[in-house]
Coordinates of C-alpha atoms in Angstrom, one line a residue:
X80 CA 3.8 -6.7 -49.1
X81 CA 3.9 -10.5 -49.4
X82 CA 2.6 -12.5 -46.4
X83 CA 5.1 -14.5 -44.5
X84 CA 4.8 -18.3 -44.5
X85 CA 2.4 -19.2 -41.6
X86 CA 4.7 -21.8 -40.3
X87 CA 7.5 -19.3 -40.2
X88 CA 5.2 -16.8 -38.3
X89 CA 4.5 -19.4 -35.6
X90 CA 8.2 -20.7 -35.6
X91 CA 7.3 -24.2 -36.2
X92 CA 7.8 -26.9 -39.0
X93 CA 5.1 -28.4 -41.2
X94 CA 5.1 -31.6 -39.1
X95 CA 4.2 -29.7 -35.9
X96 CA 1.4 -31.4 -33.8
X97 CA -1.9 -29.5 -32.9
X98 CA -0.4 -29.1 -29.3
X99 CA 2.9 -27.7 -30.7
X100 CA 0.9 -25.2 -32.9
X101 CA -1.1 -24.1 -29.9
X102 CA 1.8 -23.7 -27.7
X103 CA 3.6 -21.6 -30.4
X104 CA 0.7 -19.3 -30.9
X105 CA 0.0 -18.9 -27.2
X106 CA 3.5 -17.7 -26.5
X107 CA 3.2 -15.2 -29.5
X108 CA -0.2 -14.0 -28.2
X109 CA 0.9 -13.5 -24.9
X110 CA 4.0 -11.4 -26.0
X111 CA 2.2 -9.4 -28.5
X112 CA -1.4 -9.1 -27.2
X113 CA -2.7 -5.5 -27.2
X114 CA -3.4 -5.4 -23.5
X115 CA 0.3 -5.9 -22.8
X116 CA 1.4 -3.5 -25.7
X117 CA -1.0 -0.5 -25.5
X118 CA -0.6 1.9 -28.5
X119 CA 2.2 -0.4 -30.0
X120 CA 1.1 -0.8 -33.7
X121 CA 3.9 -3.1 -34.6
X122 CA 3.0 -5.6 -31.6
X123 CA -0.7 -5.4 -32.9
X124 CA 0.3 -6.3 -36.3
X125 CA 2.3 -9.2 -35.0
X126 CA -0.7 -10.4 -32.8
X127 CA -3.0 -10.4 -35.8
X128 CA -0.3 -12.1 -38.0
X129 CA 0.0 -14.8 -35.5
X130 CA -3.8 -15.2 -35.0
X131 CA -4.3 -15.5 -38.7
X132 CA -1.6 -18.1 -39.0
X133 CA -2.9 -20.2 -36.1
X134 CA -6.6 -19.7 -37.2
X135 CA -5.6 -21.4 -40.5
X136 CA -3.1 -24.2 -39.3
X137 CA -5.4 -25.3 -36.3
X138 CA -8.1 -26.1 -38.7
X139 CA -7.4 -29.5 -40.4
X140 CA -9.3 -28.6 -43.7
X141 CA -7.7 -25.2 -44.0
X142 CA -4.2 -26.4 -43.1
X143 CA -4.4 -29.1 -45.9
X144 CA -5.4 -26.3 -48.4
X145 CA -2.6 -24.2 -47.2
X146 CA -0.2 -27.0 -47.4
X147 CA -1.2 -27.6 -51.0
X148 CA -1.8 -24.2 -52.5
X149 CA -0.2 -21.7 -50.0
X150 CA -1.8 -18.2 -49.4
X151 CA -3.5 -18.5 -52.8
X152 CA -5.9 -21.0 -51.2
X153 CA -7.5 -18.1 -49.3
X154 CA -7.5 -15.2 -51.7
X155 CA -10.8 -13.6 -52.8
X156 CA -12.5 -15.1 -49.8
X157 CA -11.5 -18.6 -50.6
X158 CA -11.7 -21.1 -47.6
X159 CA -13.0 -18.3 -45.2
X160 CA -15.8 -18.7 -42.8
X161 CA -18.2 -16.2 -41.6
X162 CA -17.9 -15.1 -37.9
X163 CA -15.3 -16.5 -35.5
X164 CA -11.9 -15.0 -34.5
X165 CA -9.1 -15.4 -37.1
X166 CA -10.6 -18.7 -38.2
X167 CA -10.7 -20.4 -34.9
X168 CA -13.1 -23.2 -34.1
X169 CA -15.3 -22.7 -31.0
X170 CA -13.4 -25.1 -29.0
X171 CA -9.8 -23.7 -30.0
X172 CA -11.1 -20.2 -29.1
X173 CA -12.4 -21.2 -25.8
X174 CA -9.1 -22.9 -24.9
X175 CA -7.1 -19.8 -26.0
X176 CA -9.5 -17.5 -24.1
X177 CA -9.0 -19.5 -21.1
X178 CA -5.3 -19.4 -21.3
X179 CA -5.3 -15.6 -21.5
X180 CA -7.4 -15.6 -18.3
X181 CA -4.4 -17.4 -16.8
X182 CA -2.0 -14.7 -17.9
X183 CA -4.0 -11.5 -17.6
X184 CA -6.7 -12.3 -15.2
X185 CA -5.0 -14.4 -12.6
X186 CA -7.3 -17.3 -13.3
X187 CA -5.7 -20.6 -14.7
X188 CA -6.6 -24.0 -13.7
X189 CA -3.7 -24.8 -11.3
X190 CA -4.5 -25.9 -7.6
X191 CA -2.2 -23.1 -6.3
X192 CA -4.1 -20.3 -8.0
X193 CA -7.5 -21.8 -7.1
X194 CA -6.4 -22.1 -3.4
X195 CA -6.2 -18.3 -3.3
X196 CA -10.1 -18.3 -3.2
X197 CA -9.8 -20.0 0.2
X198 CA -7.3 -17.6 1.7
X199 CA -8.0 -16.5 5.2
X200 CA -9.3 -13.1 6.2
X201 CA -7.0 -10.3 7.1
X202 CA -7.4 -8.9 10.5
X203 CA -7.0 -5.6 12.1
X204 CA -5.7 -4.8 15.6
X205 CA -5.6 -1.1 17.0
X206 CA -2.8 -0.5 19.4
X207 CA -2.4 2.7 21.5
X208 CA 1.0 3.7 22.8
X209 CA 2.6 7.0 24.3
X210 CA 4.9 9.3 22.4
X211 CA 7.7 8.1 24.7
X212 CA 7.1 4.4 23.7
X213 CA 7.0 5.7 20.1
X214 CA 10.4 7.3 20.6
X215 CA 12.0 4.2 22.2
X216 CA 10.0 1.4 20.6
X217 CA 8.6 -1.5 22.5
X218 CA 7.7 -5.2 22.6
X219 CA 4.1 -6.0 23.6
X220 CA 1.9 -9.0 23.8
X221 CA -1.5 -8.7 22.1
X222 CA -4.5 -11.0 22.3
X223 CA -7.1 -11.3 19.7
X224 CA -9.9 -13.8 18.3
X225 CA -9.1 -15.6 15.1
X226 CA -9.3 -18.7 13.3
X227 CA -6.7 -21.5 13.3
X228 CA -6.1 -24.5 11.3
X229 CA -8.1 -27.6 12.5
X230 CA -5.6 -30.0 14.1
X231 CA -8.0 -33.0 13.6
X232 CA -8.1 -32.9 9.8
X233 CA -4.9 -30.9 9.3
X234 CA -6.9 -28.1 7.6
X235 CA -8.3 -30.0 4.7
X236 CA -12.0 -30.2 6.0
X237 CA -12.2 -34.0 5.7
X238 CA -12.4 -36.7 8.5
X239 CA -9.0 -38.4 9.2
X240 CA -8.6 -41.2 6.6
X241 CA -10.5 -39.3 3.9
X242 CA -9.8 -36.7 1.2
X243 CA -11.7 -34.1 -0.6
X244 CA -13.4 -35.5 -3.9
X245 CA -13.4 -33.7 -7.1
X246 CA -16.2 -31.1 -7.5
X247 CA -19.2 -32.6 -9.3
X248 CA -20.3 -29.3 -10.8
X249 CA -17.1 -28.1 -12.4
X250 CA -15.4 -31.3 -12.8
X251 CA -12.5 -30.2 -10.6
X252 CA -11.6 -27.1 -12.6
X253 CA -12.7 -24.6 -10.0
X254 CA -14.3 -22.7 -12.9
X255 CA -17.3 -23.0 -15.2
X256 CA -17.7 -21.6 -18.8
X257 CA -20.6 -20.4 -20.7
X258 CA -21.0 -19.3 -24.2
X259 CA -22.6 -15.8 -24.5
X260 CA -22.7 -15.1 -28.3
X261 CA -19.4 -14.7 -29.6
X262 CA -17.5 -14.6 -26.3
X263 CA -16.9 -17.5 -23.8
X264 CA -17.3 -16.4 -20.2
X265 CA -15.4 -18.1 -17.3
X266 CA -16.6 -17.8 -13.9
X267 CA -15.6 -19.2 -10.3
X268 CA -17.7 -22.3 -9.6
X269 CA -20.5 -21.4 -7.2
X270 CA -20.4 -25.0 -5.5
X271 CA -16.7 -25.4 -4.6
X272 CA -15.8 -21.6 -4.6
X273 CA -13.0 -22.2 -6.9
X274 CA -11.2 -24.9 -5.1
X275 CA -12.2 -27.7 -7.5
X276 CA -13.0 -29.9 -4.5
X277 CA -16.1 -31.2 -2.5
X278 CA -16.1 -32.2 1.1
X279 CA -18.1 -35.4 1.2
X280 CA -16.9 -36.8 4.7
X281 CA -16.7 -33.5 6.6
X282 CA -14.4 -33.3 9.9
X283 CA -16.6 -33.5 13.0
X284 CA -14.6 -30.9 14.8
X285 CA -14.5 -28.0 12.1
X286 CA -17.6 -29.0 10.1
X287 CA -15.5 -29.3 6.9
X288 CA -14.1 -25.9 7.0
X289 CA -10.7 -27.0 7.9
X290 CA -10.3 -24.2 10.6
X291 CA -11.7 -23.4 14.1
X292 CA -12.3 -20.3 16.3
X293 CA -9.6 -19.6 18.7
X294 CA -8.1 -17.0 21.0
X295 CA -4.5 -16.0 19.9
X296 CA -1.7 -14.3 22.0
X297 CA 1.5 -13.1 20.1
X298 CA 4.5 -10.8 20.9
X299 CA 4.8 -7.8 18.5
X300 CA 7.7 -5.4 18.2
X301 CA 6.7 -1.8 17.6
X302 CA 9.8 0.0 15.9
X303 CA 11.3 3.2 16.9
X304 CA 9.7 6.4 15.3
X305 CA 6.2 5.0 14.6
X306 CA 3.8 7.8 14.0
X307 CA 0.2 8.2 14.6
X308 CA -1.6 6.1 12.0
X309 CA 1.3 3.9 11.1
X310 CA 0.2 0.5 9.8
X311 CA 2.4 -2.6 10.4
X312 CA 1.8 -5.8 8.5
X313 CA 2.4 -9.2 10.2
X314 CA 2.3 -11.7 7.3
X315 CA 0.5 -15.0 8.0
X316 CA -0.9 -13.9 11.4
X317 CA -4.4 -13.4 10.4
X318 CA -7.2 -16.0 10.1
X319 CA -6.6 -19.5 8.7
X320 CA -7.7 -20.4 5.1
X321 CA -10.6 -22.5 4.5
X322 CA -9.7 -26.1 3.6
X323 CA -6.1 -25.7 3.5
X324 CA -6.0 -22.2 2.0
X325 CA -3.3 -19.7 2.8
X326 CA -3.4 -17.7 6.1
X327 CA -4.4 -14.1 6.1
X328 CA -2.3 -11.2 7.5
X329 CA -2.6 -9.1 10.7
X330 CA -2.4 -5.4 10.4
X331 CA -1.5 -3.2 13.5
X332 CA -2.9 0.2 13.3
X333 CA -0.9 2.5 15.6
X334 CA -2.5 5.2 17.6
X335 CA 0.1 7.6 19.4
X336 CA -1.5 9.5 22.4
X337 CA -1.0 13.3 22.4
X338 CA 1.6 14.5 24.8
X339 CA 1.1 17.1 27.5
X340 CA 4.4 19.0 26.6
X341 CA 5.6 18.0 23.1
X342 CA 3.8 18.4 20.0
X343 CA 5.0 16.2 17.0
X344 CA 5.2 17.0 13.3
X345 CA 6.8 14.2 11.4
X346 CA 10.2 13.5 13.0
X347 CA 10.3 17.0 14.7
X348 CA 9.1 17.9 18.1
X349 CA 7.9 21.4 19.4
X350 CA 7.1 23.0 22.6
X351 CA 6.8 26.4 24.2
X352 CA 8.9 27.6 27.0
X353 CA 7.8 30.6 29.3
X354 CA 10.4 33.1 30.4
X355 CA 9.9 36.4 32.2
X356 CA 10.3 39.8 30.8
X357 CA 13.4 40.5 32.6
X358 CA 14.9 37.1 31.3
X359 CA 14.0 38.0 27.8
X360 CA 15.5 41.4 28.1
X361 CA 18.8 40.5 29.9
X362 CA 19.2 37.1 28.7
X363 CA 19.6 33.8 30.7
X364 CA 20.1 30.2 30.5
X365 CA 17.4 27.7 30.6
X366 CA 17.2 23.8 31.2
X367 CA 14.6 22.1 29.3
X368 CA 13.3 18.4 29.1
X369 CA 13.9 16.2 26.2
X370 CA 11.8 13.2 24.8
X371 CA 14.5 10.6 25.9
X372 CA 13.9 11.6 29.6
X373 CA 17.0 13.7 29.8
X374 CA 17.7 17.6 29.8
X375 CA 19.4 20.2 27.6
X376 CA 20.4 23.6 28.2
X377 CA 19.8 26.7 26.0
X378 CA 21.4 30.1 26.3
X379 CA 18.8 32.8 25.8
X380 CA 20.5 35.9 24.5
X381 CA 19.6 39.4 25.8
X382 CA 16.9 41.1 23.9
X383 CA 15.1 37.7 22.9
X384 CA 11.7 38.5 21.3
X385 CA 8.6 36.6 22.1
X386 CA 8.0 33.5 19.9
X387 CA 11.7 33.2 19.1
X388 CA 12.6 29.5 18.3
X389 CA 15.6 27.7 19.2
X390 CA 16.7 24.5 17.4
X391 CA 18.1 21.5 19.2
X392 CA 19.6 19.2 16.4
X393 CA 19.0 15.5 16.7
X394 CA 16.7 15.8 19.9
X395 CA 13.5 14.9 18.1
X396 CA 11.9 11.5 17.1
X397 CA 13.9 8.7 15.4
X398 CA 13.3 8.1 11.7
X399 CA 12.0 4.6 11.2
X400 CA 14.6 2.1 9.9
X401 CA 17.3 4.8 10.1
X402 CA 19.8 5.9 12.7
X403 CA 19.2 9.6 12.8
X404 CA 16.7 11.7 14.6
X405 CA 14.5 14.9 13.8
X406 CA 15.1 18.0 15.7
X407 CA 13.5 19.8 18.8
X408 CA 12.3 23.3 18.5
X409 CA 11.8 25.3 21.5
X410 CA 9.7 28.4 21.2
X411 CA 10.0 31.2 23.7
X412 CA 6.9 32.6 25.3
X413 CA 7.5 36.0 27.2
X414 CA 5.3 36.1 30.2
X415 CA 3.8 39.6 31.2
X416 CA 3.2 39.8 34.9
X417 CA -0.4 40.3 35.9
X418 CA 0.2 41.2 39.5
X419 CA 3.0 43.6 40.5
X420 CA 4.1 44.6 43.9
X421 CA 5.1 48.3 44.7
X422 CA 8.7 47.6 44.3
X423 CA 8.2 46.2 40.8
X424 CA 5.9 49.0 39.8
X425 CA 8.4 51.6 40.8
X426 CA 11.1 49.9 38.9
X427 CA 9.1 49.6 35.8
X428 CA 8.1 53.1 36.0
X429 CA 11.8 54.2 36.0
X430 CA 12.4 51.8 33.1
X431 CA 9.5 53.4 31.2
X432 CA 11.0 56.8 31.7
X433 CA 14.3 55.9 30.4
X434 CA 12.6 54.2 27.4
X435 CA 10.8 57.3 26.6
X436 CA 14.0 59.4 26.8
X437 CA 15.7 56.9 24.5
X438 CA 12.7 57.2 22.1
X439 CA 12.7 53.5 20.8
X440 CA 13.2 53.5 17.0
X441 CA 10.5 51.0 16.2
X442 CA 7.8 52.9 18.5
X443 CA 8.9 56.2 16.9
X444 CA 8.5 54.9 13.5
X445 CA 5.2 53.6 14.2
X446 CA 3.8 56.9 15.6
X447 CA 5.1 58.7 12.6
X448 CA 3.1 56.5 10.4
X449 CA -0.1 56.9 12.5
X450 CA 0.3 60.7 12.4
X451 CA 0.5 60.6 8.8
X452 CA -2.7 58.5 8.7
X453 CA -4.5 60.8 10.9
X454 CA -3.7 63.9 8.9
X455 CA -4.9 62.3 5.8

């Protein structure tokens, strides 16, 4: 298959300047780079095609040969050099490699990206609340130690009237590059920590850091329905950045105390309600507490068995950021009396006699199975 014209590949004309060639190649390289198109053979071929075209047209001598003889100038090894990448010179490859850092690695040379190295630390604050407070939500003032921007230097770290100077180690780039064989490795400048600046006249109040230790008090809102372990992020409420860097975040970690009555599972609540044997057998109506501080009535039908559950819809915990609630489950716990007076014993004896006469089906069935087991 015949090769496409290199100018056509890059989408430029023959009079394109070196910067135009580089810009055109960079757009194609970013678009078709294998890291952005894993497993895409077509994109890989496009990337190789663009790399070969730029490798030829970015070299003045090769470009002249190509303009005079076309692809024939490089057939049978003509005009090729050993090593390199697609015919790039060392300087060209280094520049393109740095451009890729900007797109794939978050590097780049802009001040806005370098300033992320000076971002303030995130902070954690553990806040304990009751289950009732988790149900209703609450506002609370919290106090913690942090760092705030220095008012004297306005956060830039220099004395009033002075400004930071360009870093002498990296020339203000915030990064340094070193050649390691075939590759060019880019690293954060160890002297300026990537800011590209040096503080030559440090502020006396913050010693050039642009921030000072402080005690801070803020009001926080705990939303309804928070659960134990919920994490709430308060953007920009963490430590101040160094030398004008962005402020970190504050994270609230919520601890919900266990409750004496209710047990929680997600948005649902559970508790046991003890009733007597007589109430379980004859039926009754009970009044139970609810998490909102109110009361609710439940009708217990006759013959209710131990551990029977009753569901009260919408009486559980609220869903966060929603208007509905979970449910409340009440489990019956039948209490067997430990101490009986004479009258109670007489009545129970009469009850037992009647039960034996009726021959309870479930009891009769059990003993039939037991007799069969004993015979075997």
